[in-house]
């Protein structure tokens, strides 16, 4: 079954065309990375996938349902920026609240806290968290529901090197367990360790690549070819 199908997707903000007739399909388990410079439209594409922004044209199907079917949030996890966190609630409050909404038991919350090794700050209010601590909490919220599809907007943002390694290994393990993880990232070296399946977004167009087509073909090399050499 197709996990994500996007057909003829276009989206503008005012006169600025952000997504120009984008088409792609994701069938497989594993990690798929969305790459593009600042302002290229990655967040707009992610928001479009889950109907968080109104698209101008096109159809989007997520796990067999139209993207405007609210039920898809039972099967899809989303990580966006930390503005969704409540400053006067603790990380534990957030996880418990989400666990209640998903009808998960307390053991699942404890499992996620242990898996991410966040016991030391999980009972503190999020207003006291650093950027990296907020990011780890968002990752905890994203994995809590054990969803088949995870859509993660810059999951490595703000993490220190040891946390990057931990989260990268966690995402690779989840992909091996059978999840599909669609993530955006600016960290080419990390993306390269995680996946060969990359979608580049340039000037509203999407270019799909499998980096293992040619041996020794690096993601940075490909990025340079697409975004730097042909820069107008
Ligand atoms: N709500 C909005 N109203 C108007 N313009 C917007 C809105 N949201 C995004 N844009 C514009 O759309 C373009 C794409 O933004 P988007 O956030 O999707 O890019 P991005 O690739 O995620 O960038 P970054 O890598 O910096 O996070 C930018 O020019 C941005 O200014």
PDB file of C-alpha atoms and ligand atoms in Angstrom:
ATOM      1  CA  UNK A   1       0.000   0.000   0.000  1.00  0.00           C
ATOM      2  CA  UNK A   2       1.114   3.516  -0.680  1.00  0.00           C
ATOM      3  CA  UNK A   3       2.031   5.353   2.505  1.00  0.00           C
ATOM      4  CA  UNK A   4       2.132   8.869   1.060  1.00  0.00           C
ATOM      5  CA  UNK A   5       0.833   9.828  -2.384  1.00  0.00           C
ATOM      6  CA  UNK A   6       1.088  13.417  -3.581  1.00  0.00           C
ATOM      7  CA  UNK A   7      -0.328  14.319  -6.975  1.00  0.00           C
ATOM      8  CA  UNK A   8      -0.113  17.692  -8.715  1.00  0.00           C
ATOM      9  CA  UNK A   9       0.344  19.614  -5.472  1.00  0.00           C
ATOM     10  CA  UNK A  10       0.652  23.379  -5.815  1.00  0.00           C
ATOM     11  CA  UNK A  11       0.733  25.959  -3.065  1.00  0.00           C
ATOM     12  CA  UNK A  12       1.364  29.698  -3.118  1.00  0.00           C
ATOM     13  CA  UNK A  13       1.545  32.345  -0.453  1.00  0.00           C
ATOM     14  CA  UNK A  14       0.215  35.452  -2.148  1.00  0.00           C
ATOM     15  CA  UNK A  15       2.063  35.761  -5.444  1.00  0.00           C
ATOM     16  CA  UNK A  16       4.923  33.517  -4.256  1.00  0.00           C
ATOM     17  CA  UNK A  17       4.670  29.996  -5.699  1.00  0.00           C
ATOM     18  CA  UNK A  18       6.147  27.665  -3.060  1.00  0.00           C
ATOM     19  CA  UNK A  19       5.190  24.207  -4.399  1.00  0.00           C
ATOM     20  CA  UNK A  20       4.848  23.903  -8.160  1.00  0.00           C
ATOM     21  CA  UNK A  21       2.987  20.790  -9.278  1.00  0.00           C
ATOM     22  CA  UNK A  22       4.784  18.428  -6.896  1.00  0.00           C
ATOM     23  CA  UNK A  23       4.333  14.657  -7.376  1.00  0.00           C
ATOM     24  CA  UNK A  24       5.786  11.807  -5.358  1.00  0.00           C
ATOM     25  CA  UNK A  25       4.885   8.511  -3.779  1.00  0.00           C
ATOM     26  CA  UNK A  26       6.325   6.740  -0.730  1.00  0.00           C
ATOM     27  CA  UNK A  27       5.700   3.010  -0.549  1.00  0.00           C
ATOM     28  CA  UNK A  28       8.397   1.721   1.684  1.00  0.00           C
ATOM     29  CA  UNK A  29       9.347   1.342   5.309  1.00  0.00           C
ATOM     30  CA  UNK A  30      12.446   3.293   6.205  1.00  0.00           C
ATOM     31  CA  UNK A  31      13.637   6.867   6.292  1.00  0.00           C
ATOM     32  CA  UNK A  32      12.971   9.398   3.537  1.00  0.00           C
ATOM     33  CA  UNK A  33      14.701  12.779   3.806  1.00  0.00           C
ATOM     34  CA  UNK A  34      13.406  16.072   2.474  1.00  0.00           C
ATOM     35  CA  UNK A  35      16.236  18.481   1.726  1.00  0.00           C
ATOM     36  CA  UNK A  36      16.289  22.075   0.549  1.00  0.00           C
ATOM     37  CA  UNK A  37      17.670  25.464   1.499  1.00  0.00           C
ATOM     38  CA  UNK A  38      16.000  27.828   3.974  1.00  0.00           C
ATOM     39  CA  UNK A  39      12.698  29.007   2.606  1.00  0.00           C
ATOM     40  CA  UNK A  40      12.524  26.342  -0.127  1.00  0.00           C
ATOM     41  CA  UNK A  41       9.163  25.068   1.162  1.00  0.00           C
ATOM     42  CA  UNK A  42       9.934  21.984   3.285  1.00  0.00           C
ATOM     43  CA  UNK A  43       7.678  23.031   6.152  1.00  0.00           C
ATOM     44  CA  UNK A  44       5.009  24.096   3.670  1.00  0.00           C
ATOM     45  CA  UNK A  45       5.151  20.621   2.105  1.00  0.00           C
ATOM     46  CA  UNK A  46       4.998  18.919   5.515  1.00  0.00           C
ATOM     47  CA  UNK A  47       2.075  21.131   6.558  1.00  0.00           C
ATOM     48  CA  UNK A  48       0.330  20.313   3.273  1.00  0.00           C
ATOM     49  CA  UNK A  49       0.748  16.564   3.844  1.00  0.00           C
ATOM     50  CA  UNK A  50      -1.269  16.749   7.048  1.00  0.00           C
ATOM     51  CA  UNK A  51      -3.694  19.431   5.896  1.00  0.00           C
ATOM     52  CA  UNK A  52      -2.258  21.990   8.298  1.00  0.00           C
ATOM     53  CA  UNK A  53      -2.106  24.468   5.461  1.00  0.00           C
ATOM     54  CA  UNK A  54      -4.656  24.845   2.711  1.00  0.00           C
ATOM     55  CA  UNK A  55      -3.335  23.648  -0.632  1.00  0.00           C
ATOM     56  CA  UNK A  56      -4.279  25.394  -3.882  1.00  0.00           C
ATOM     57  CA  UNK A  57      -4.316  22.318  -6.087  1.00  0.00           C
ATOM     58  CA  UNK A  58      -3.669  18.589  -5.985  1.00  0.00           C
ATOM     59  CA  UNK A  59      -4.554  15.488  -4.028  1.00  0.00           C
ATOM     60  CA  UNK A  60      -2.738  13.983  -1.066  1.00  0.00           C
ATOM     61  CA  UNK A  61      -3.377  10.507   0.307  1.00  0.00           C
ATOM     62  CA  UNK A  62      -1.894   9.355   3.609  1.00  0.00           C
ATOM     63  CA  UNK A  63      -2.099   5.650   4.531  1.00  0.00           C
ATOM     64  CA  UNK A  64      -5.025   5.194   2.197  1.00  0.00           C
ATOM     65  CA  UNK A  65      -7.071   8.189   3.381  1.00  0.00           C
ATOM     66  CA  UNK A  66      -7.384  11.678   2.013  1.00  0.00           C
ATOM     67  CA  UNK A  67      -5.140  14.047   3.991  1.00  0.00           C
ATOM     68  CA  UNK A  68      -8.162  16.030   5.194  1.00  0.00           C
ATOM     69  CA  UNK A  69      -9.512  13.021   7.088  1.00  0.00           C
ATOM     70  CA  UNK A  70      -8.882  13.911  10.742  1.00  0.00           C
ATOM     71  CA  UNK A  71      -8.623  10.187  11.581  1.00  0.00           C
ATOM     72  CA  UNK A  72      -5.155  10.046  10.012  1.00  0.00           C
ATOM     73  CA  UNK A  73      -3.759  11.641  13.178  1.00  0.00           C
ATOM     74  CA  UNK A  74      -4.438   8.318  14.921  1.00  0.00           C
ATOM     75  CA  UNK A  75      -1.925   6.668  12.598  1.00  0.00           C
ATOM     76  CA  UNK A  76       0.582   9.444  11.959  1.00  0.00           C
ATOM     77  CA  UNK A  77       2.972  11.228  14.334  1.00  0.00           C
ATOM     78  CA  UNK A  78       4.078  14.745  13.640  1.00  0.00           C
ATOM     79  CA  UNK A  79       7.028  16.692  15.003  1.00  0.00           C
ATOM     80  CA  UNK A  80       7.046  20.403  14.374  1.00  0.00           C
ATOM     81  CA  UNK A  81       8.687  23.215  16.302  1.00  0.00           C
ATOM     82  CA  UNK A  82       8.566  23.561  20.081  1.00  0.00           C
ATOM     83  CA  UNK A  83       6.000  26.373  20.087  1.00  0.00           C
ATOM     84  CA  UNK A  84       3.422  23.625  20.661  1.00  0.00           C
ATOM     85  CA  UNK A  85       4.764  23.083  24.202  1.00  0.00           C
ATOM     86  CA  UNK A  86       3.027  24.579  27.248  1.00  0.00           C
ATOM     87  CA  UNK A  87       5.654  26.466  29.301  1.00  0.00           C
ATOM     88  CA  UNK A  88       4.038  25.829  32.703  1.00  0.00           C
ATOM     89  CA  UNK A  89       3.590  22.094  32.189  1.00  0.00           C
ATOM     90  CA  UNK A  90       6.353  19.522  32.600  1.00  0.00           C
ATOM     91  CA  UNK A  91       7.531  17.149  29.910  1.00  0.00           C
ATOM     92  CA  UNK A  92       5.835  14.378  31.858  1.00  0.00           C
ATOM     93  CA  UNK A  93       2.531  16.329  31.812  1.00  0.00           C
ATOM     94  CA  UNK A  94       2.794  16.570  28.010  1.00  0.00           C
ATOM     95  CA  UNK A  95       3.501  12.868  27.611  1.00  0.00           C
ATOM     96  CA  UNK A  96       0.694  11.889  30.011  1.00  0.00           C
ATOM     97  CA  UNK A  97      -1.751  14.187  28.256  1.00  0.00           C
ATOM     98  CA  UNK A  98      -0.857  12.696  24.869  1.00  0.00           C
ATOM     99  CA  UNK A  99      -0.960   9.153  26.284  1.00  0.00           C
ATOM    100  CA  UNK A 100      -4.487   9.807  27.583  1.00  0.00           C
ATOM    101  CA  UNK A 101      -5.568  11.133  24.194  1.00  0.00           C
ATOM    102  CA  UNK A 102      -4.180   8.018  22.479  1.00  0.00           C
ATOM    103  CA  UNK A 103      -5.491   5.714  25.257  1.00  0.00           C
ATOM    104  CA  UNK A 104      -2.002   4.447  26.054  1.00  0.00           C
ATOM    105  CA  UNK A 105      -1.033   3.164  29.474  1.00  0.00           C
ATOM    106  CA  UNK A 106       1.534   4.669  31.840  1.00  0.00           C
ATOM    107  CA  UNK A 107       4.015   1.904  30.976  1.00  0.00           C
ATOM    108  CA  UNK A 108       4.272   3.277  27.452  1.00  0.00           C
ATOM    109  CA  UNK A 109       5.127   6.751  28.845  1.00  0.00           C
ATOM    110  CA  UNK A 110       7.789   5.216  31.108  1.00  0.00           C
ATOM    111  CA  UNK A 111       9.172   3.188  28.202  1.00  0.00           C
ATOM    112  CA  UNK A 112       9.573   6.315  26.033  1.00  0.00           C
ATOM    113  CA  UNK A 113      11.175   8.282  28.904  1.00  0.00           C
ATOM    114  CA  UNK A 114      13.672   5.466  29.433  1.00  0.00           C
ATOM    115  CA  UNK A 115      14.329   4.920  25.735  1.00  0.00           C
ATOM    116  CA  UNK A 116      15.187   8.606  25.304  1.00  0.00           C
ATOM    117  CA  UNK A 117      16.995   8.810  28.617  1.00  0.00           C
ATOM    118  CA  UNK A 118      15.197  11.985  29.745  1.00  0.00           C
ATOM    119  CA  UNK A 119      14.470  11.066  33.364  1.00  0.00           C
ATOM    120  CA  UNK A 120      16.636  13.936  34.664  1.00  0.00           C
ATOM    121  CA  UNK A 121      14.414  16.725  33.335  1.00  0.00           C
ATOM    122  CA  UNK A 122      11.070  15.174  32.454  1.00  0.00           C
ATOM    123  CA  UNK A 123       9.387  16.455  35.655  1.00  0.00           C
ATOM    124  CA  UNK A 124      10.569  20.060  35.184  1.00  0.00           C
ATOM    125  CA  UNK A 125       8.397  22.713  33.529  1.00  0.00           C
ATOM    126  CA  UNK A 126       9.201  23.110  29.830  1.00  0.00           C
ATOM    127  CA  UNK A 127       9.819  26.854  30.295  1.00  0.00           C
ATOM    128  CA  UNK A 128      13.094  25.803  31.972  1.00  0.00           C
ATOM    129  CA  UNK A 129      14.163  23.577  29.048  1.00  0.00           C
ATOM    130  CA  UNK A 130      16.999  24.342  26.636  1.00  0.00           C
ATOM    131  CA  UNK A 131      16.296  24.132  22.892  1.00  0.00           C
ATOM    132  CA  UNK A 132      17.736  20.602  22.787  1.00  0.00           C
ATOM    133  CA  UNK A 133      15.651  19.456  25.767  1.00  0.00           C
ATOM    134  CA  UNK A 134      12.489  20.771  24.084  1.00  0.00           C
ATOM    135  CA  UNK A 135      13.465  18.961  20.916  1.00  0.00           C
ATOM    136  CA  UNK A 136      13.952  15.647  22.735  1.00  0.00           C
ATOM    137  CA  UNK A 137      10.538  16.079  24.359  1.00  0.00           C
ATOM    138  CA  UNK A 138       9.000  16.621  20.908  1.00  0.00           C
ATOM    139  CA  UNK A 139      10.704  13.432  19.727  1.00  0.00           C
ATOM    140  CA  UNK A 140       9.324  11.615  22.787  1.00  0.00           C
ATOM    141  CA  UNK A 141       5.828  12.869  21.879  1.00  0.00           C
ATOM    142  CA  UNK A 142       6.341  11.783  18.271  1.00  0.00           C
ATOM    143  CA  UNK A 143       7.318   8.208  19.133  1.00  0.00           C
ATOM    144  CA  UNK A 144       4.803   7.791  21.974  1.00  0.00           C
ATOM    145  CA  UNK A 145       1.961   6.483  19.824  1.00  0.00           C
ATOM    146  CA  UNK A 146       4.145   3.963  17.963  1.00  0.00           C
ATOM    147  CA  UNK A 147       2.694   5.257  14.670  1.00  0.00           C
ATOM    148  CA  UNK A 148       3.295   3.570  11.356  1.00  0.00           C
ATOM    149  CA  UNK A 149       4.167   6.918   9.758  1.00  0.00           C
ATOM    150  CA  UNK A 150       6.209   9.661  11.412  1.00  0.00           C
ATOM    151  CA  UNK A 151       6.554  13.066   9.805  1.00  0.00           C
ATOM    152  CA  UNK A 152       9.357  14.977  11.468  1.00  0.00           C
ATOM    153  CA  UNK A 153      10.224  18.569  10.593  1.00  0.00           C
ATOM    154  CA  UNK A 154      13.933  18.996  11.428  1.00  0.00           C
ATOM    155  CA  UNK A 155      14.086  16.432  14.259  1.00  0.00           C
ATOM    156  CA  UNK A 156      17.821  16.974  14.868  1.00  0.00           C
ATOM    157  CA  UNK A 157      17.463  20.720  15.321  1.00  0.00           C
ATOM    158  CA  UNK A 158      19.299  22.009  18.407  1.00  0.00           C
ATOM    159  CA  UNK A 159      20.638  18.632  19.549  1.00  0.00           C
ATOM    160  CA  UNK A 160      24.186  18.169  20.823  1.00  0.00           C
ATOM    161  CA  UNK A 161      26.409  15.562  19.122  1.00  0.00           C
ATOM    162  CA  UNK A 162      25.663  12.797  21.622  1.00  0.00           C
ATOM    163  CA  UNK A 163      21.918  13.405  21.333  1.00  0.00           C
ATOM    164  CA  UNK A 164      22.197  13.508  17.528  1.00  0.00           C
ATOM    165  CA  UNK A 165      23.853  10.081  17.595  1.00  0.00           C
ATOM    166  CA  UNK A 166      21.179   8.734  19.986  1.00  0.00           C
ATOM    167  CA  UNK A 167      18.266  10.080  17.947  1.00  0.00           C
ATOM    168  CA  UNK A 168      19.784   9.024  14.639  1.00  0.00           C
ATOM    169  CA  UNK A 169      20.202   5.491  16.018  1.00  0.00           C
ATOM    170  CA  UNK A 170      16.667   5.542  17.398  1.00  0.00           C
ATOM    171  CA  UNK A 171      15.227   6.594  14.019  1.00  0.00           C
ATOM    172  CA  UNK A 172      17.242   3.921  12.208  1.00  0.00           C
ATOM    173  CA  UNK A 173      16.004   1.317  14.719  1.00  0.00           C
ATOM    174  CA  UNK A 174      12.376   2.445  14.290  1.00  0.00           C
ATOM    175  CA  UNK A 175      12.756   2.238  10.515  1.00  0.00           C
ATOM    176  CA  UNK A 176      14.117  -1.312  10.874  1.00  0.00           C
ATOM    177  CA  UNK A 177      11.103  -2.147  13.072  1.00  0.00           C
ATOM    178  CA  UNK A 178       8.925  -1.223  10.085  1.00  0.00           C
ATOM    179  CA  UNK A 179       8.088   2.465  10.476  1.00  0.00           C
ATOM    180  CA  UNK A 180       8.136   4.986   7.670  1.00  0.00           C
ATOM    181  CA  UNK A 181       9.873   8.174   8.755  1.00  0.00           C
ATOM    182  CA  UNK A 182       9.574  11.219   6.522  1.00  0.00           C
ATOM    183  CA  UNK A 183      11.897  13.894   7.836  1.00  0.00           C
ATOM    184  CA  UNK A 184      13.314  17.227   6.786  1.00  0.00           C
ATOM    185  CA  UNK A 185      16.865  18.124   7.676  1.00  0.00           C
ATOM    186  CA  UNK A 186      19.710  20.500   6.938  1.00  0.00           C
ATOM    187  CA  UNK A 187      22.295  18.091   8.340  1.00  0.00           C
ATOM    188  CA  UNK A 188      23.580  16.324   5.233  1.00  0.00           C
ATOM    189  CA  UNK A 189      26.071  14.084   7.011  1.00  0.00           C
ATOM    190  CA  UNK A 190      23.397  12.749   9.358  1.00  0.00           C
ATOM    191  CA  UNK A 191      20.910  12.253   6.543  1.00  0.00           C
ATOM    192  CA  UNK A 192      23.511  10.309   4.622  1.00  0.00           C
ATOM    193  CA  UNK A 193      23.964   7.881   7.516  1.00  0.00           C
ATOM    194  CA  UNK A 194      20.206   7.420   7.865  1.00  0.00           C
ATOM    195  CA  UNK A 195      18.982   6.977   4.298  1.00  0.00           C
ATOM    196  CA  UNK A 196      19.659   6.761   0.589  1.00  0.00           C
ATOM    197  CA  UNK A 197      16.187   7.989  -0.352  1.00  0.00           C
ATOM    198  CA  UNK A 198      16.206  11.768  -0.655  1.00  0.00           C
ATOM    199  CA  UNK A 199      13.769  14.342  -1.981  1.00  0.00           C
ATOM    200  CA  UNK A 200      15.330  17.664  -2.947  1.00  0.00           C
ATOM    201  CA  UNK A 201      13.097  20.713  -3.054  1.00  0.00           C
ATOM    202  CA  UNK A 202      14.264  23.479  -5.346  1.00  0.00           C
ATOM    203  CA  UNK A 203      12.263  26.439  -6.622  1.00  0.00           C
ATOM    204  CA  UNK A 204       8.984  24.676  -5.987  1.00  0.00           C
ATOM    205  CA  UNK A 205       9.974  21.460  -7.790  1.00  0.00           C
ATOM    206  CA  UNK A 206      10.759  18.140  -6.137  1.00  0.00           C
ATOM    207  CA  UNK A 207      13.635  15.936  -7.333  1.00  0.00           C
ATOM    208  CA  UNK A 208      13.692  12.361  -6.042  1.00  0.00           C
ATOM    209  CA  UNK A 209      17.010  10.528  -5.708  1.00  0.00           C
ATOM    210  CA  UNK A 210      18.348   7.211  -4.512  1.00  0.00           C
ATOM    211  CA  UNK A 211      21.908   7.976  -3.490  1.00  0.00           C
ATOM    212  CA  UNK A 212      23.089   4.397  -3.816  1.00  0.00           C
ATOM    213  CA  UNK A 213      22.648   4.462  -7.590  1.00  0.00           C
ATOM    214  CA  UNK A 214      26.340   5.159  -7.970  1.00  0.00           C
ATOM    215  CA  UNK A 215      29.026   4.084  -5.503  1.00  0.00           C
ATOM    216  CA  UNK A 216      30.832   6.840  -3.592  1.00  0.00           C
ATOM    217  CA  UNK A 217      28.251   9.399  -4.562  1.00  0.00           C
ATOM    218  CA  UNK A 218      27.910  11.689  -1.560  1.00  0.00           C
ATOM    219  CA  UNK A 219      24.888  13.677  -0.510  1.00  0.00           C
ATOM    220  CA  UNK A 220      26.985  16.827  -0.247  1.00  0.00           C
ATOM    221  CA  UNK A 221      28.177  16.351  -3.819  1.00  0.00           C
ATOM    222  CA  UNK A 222      24.598  15.972  -4.999  1.00  0.00           C
ATOM    223  CA  UNK A 223      23.497  18.979  -2.927  1.00  0.00           C
ATOM    224  CA  UNK A 224      26.247  21.085  -4.500  1.00  0.00           C
ATOM    225  CA  UNK A 225      25.204  19.998  -8.000  1.00  0.00           C
ATOM    226  CA  UNK A 226      21.562  20.804  -7.421  1.00  0.00           C
ATOM    227  CA  UNK A 227      21.684  23.924  -5.285  1.00  0.00           C
ATOM    228  CA  UNK A 228      25.084  25.532  -5.739  1.00  0.00           C
ATOM    229  CA  UNK A 229      26.497  24.809  -9.210  1.00  0.00           C
ATOM    230  CA  UNK A 230      23.315  25.730 -11.041  1.00  0.00           C
ATOM    231  CA  UNK A 231      22.562  28.691  -8.784  1.00  0.00           C
ATOM    232  CA  UNK A 232      21.235  31.554 -10.883  1.00  0.00           C
TER     233      UNK A 232
HETATM  234  N1  LIG B   1       2.095  31.558   6.533  1.00  0.00           N
HETATM  235  C1  LIG B   1       2.877  32.071   5.583  1.00  0.00           C
HETATM  236  N2  LIG B   1       2.528  33.204   4.948  1.00  0.00           N
HETATM  237  C2  LIG B   1       3.296  33.714   3.953  1.00  0.00           C
HETATM  238  N3  LIG B   1       4.458  33.168   3.521  1.00  0.00           N
HETATM  239  C3  LIG B   1       4.850  32.043   4.141  1.00  0.00           C
HETATM  240  C4  LIG B   1       4.099  31.435   5.184  1.00  0.00           C
HETATM  241  N4  LIG B   1       4.742  30.313   5.600  1.00  0.00           N
HETATM  242  C5  LIG B   1       5.858  30.223   4.832  1.00  0.00           C
HETATM  243  N5  LIG B   1       5.916  31.259   3.952  1.00  0.00           N
HETATM  244  C6  LIG B   1       6.971  31.462   2.955  1.00  0.00           C
HETATM  245  O1  LIG B   1       7.051  30.288   2.174  1.00  0.00           O
HETATM  246  C7  LIG B   1       8.428  30.004   1.852  1.00  0.00           C
HETATM  247  C8  LIG B   1       8.750  28.594   2.283  1.00  0.00           C
HETATM  248  O2  LIG B   1       8.745  28.545   3.712  1.00  0.00           O
HETATM  249  P1  LIG B   1       8.969  27.180   4.498  1.00  0.00           P
HETATM  250  O3  LIG B   1       8.873  27.490   5.958  1.00  0.00           O
HETATM  251  O4  LIG B   1       8.070  26.146   3.948  1.00  0.00           O
HETATM  252  O5  LIG B   1      10.481  26.836   4.081  1.00  0.00           O
HETATM  253  P2  LIG B   1      11.481  25.767   4.696  1.00  0.00           P
HETATM  254  O6  LIG B   1      12.114  25.064   3.534  1.00  0.00           O
HETATM  255  O7  LIG B   1      10.802  24.925   5.703  1.00  0.00           O
HETATM  256  O8  LIG B   1      12.560  26.718   5.378  1.00  0.00           O
HETATM  257  P3  LIG B   1      13.610  26.470   6.601  1.00  0.00           P
HETATM  258  O9  LIG B   1      14.631  25.518   6.090  1.00  0.00           O
HETATM  259  O10 LIG B   1      14.169  27.840   6.816  1.00  0.00           O
HETATM  260  O11 LIG B   1      12.831  25.953   7.788  1.00  0.00           O
HETATM  261  C9  LIG B   1       9.257  31.109   2.514  1.00  0.00           C
HETATM  262  O12 LIG B   1       9.530  32.098   1.543  1.00  0.00           O
HETATM  263  C10 LIG B   1       8.336  31.656   3.581  1.00  0.00           C
HETATM  264  O13 LIG B   1       8.586  33.018   3.810  1.00  0.00           O
END
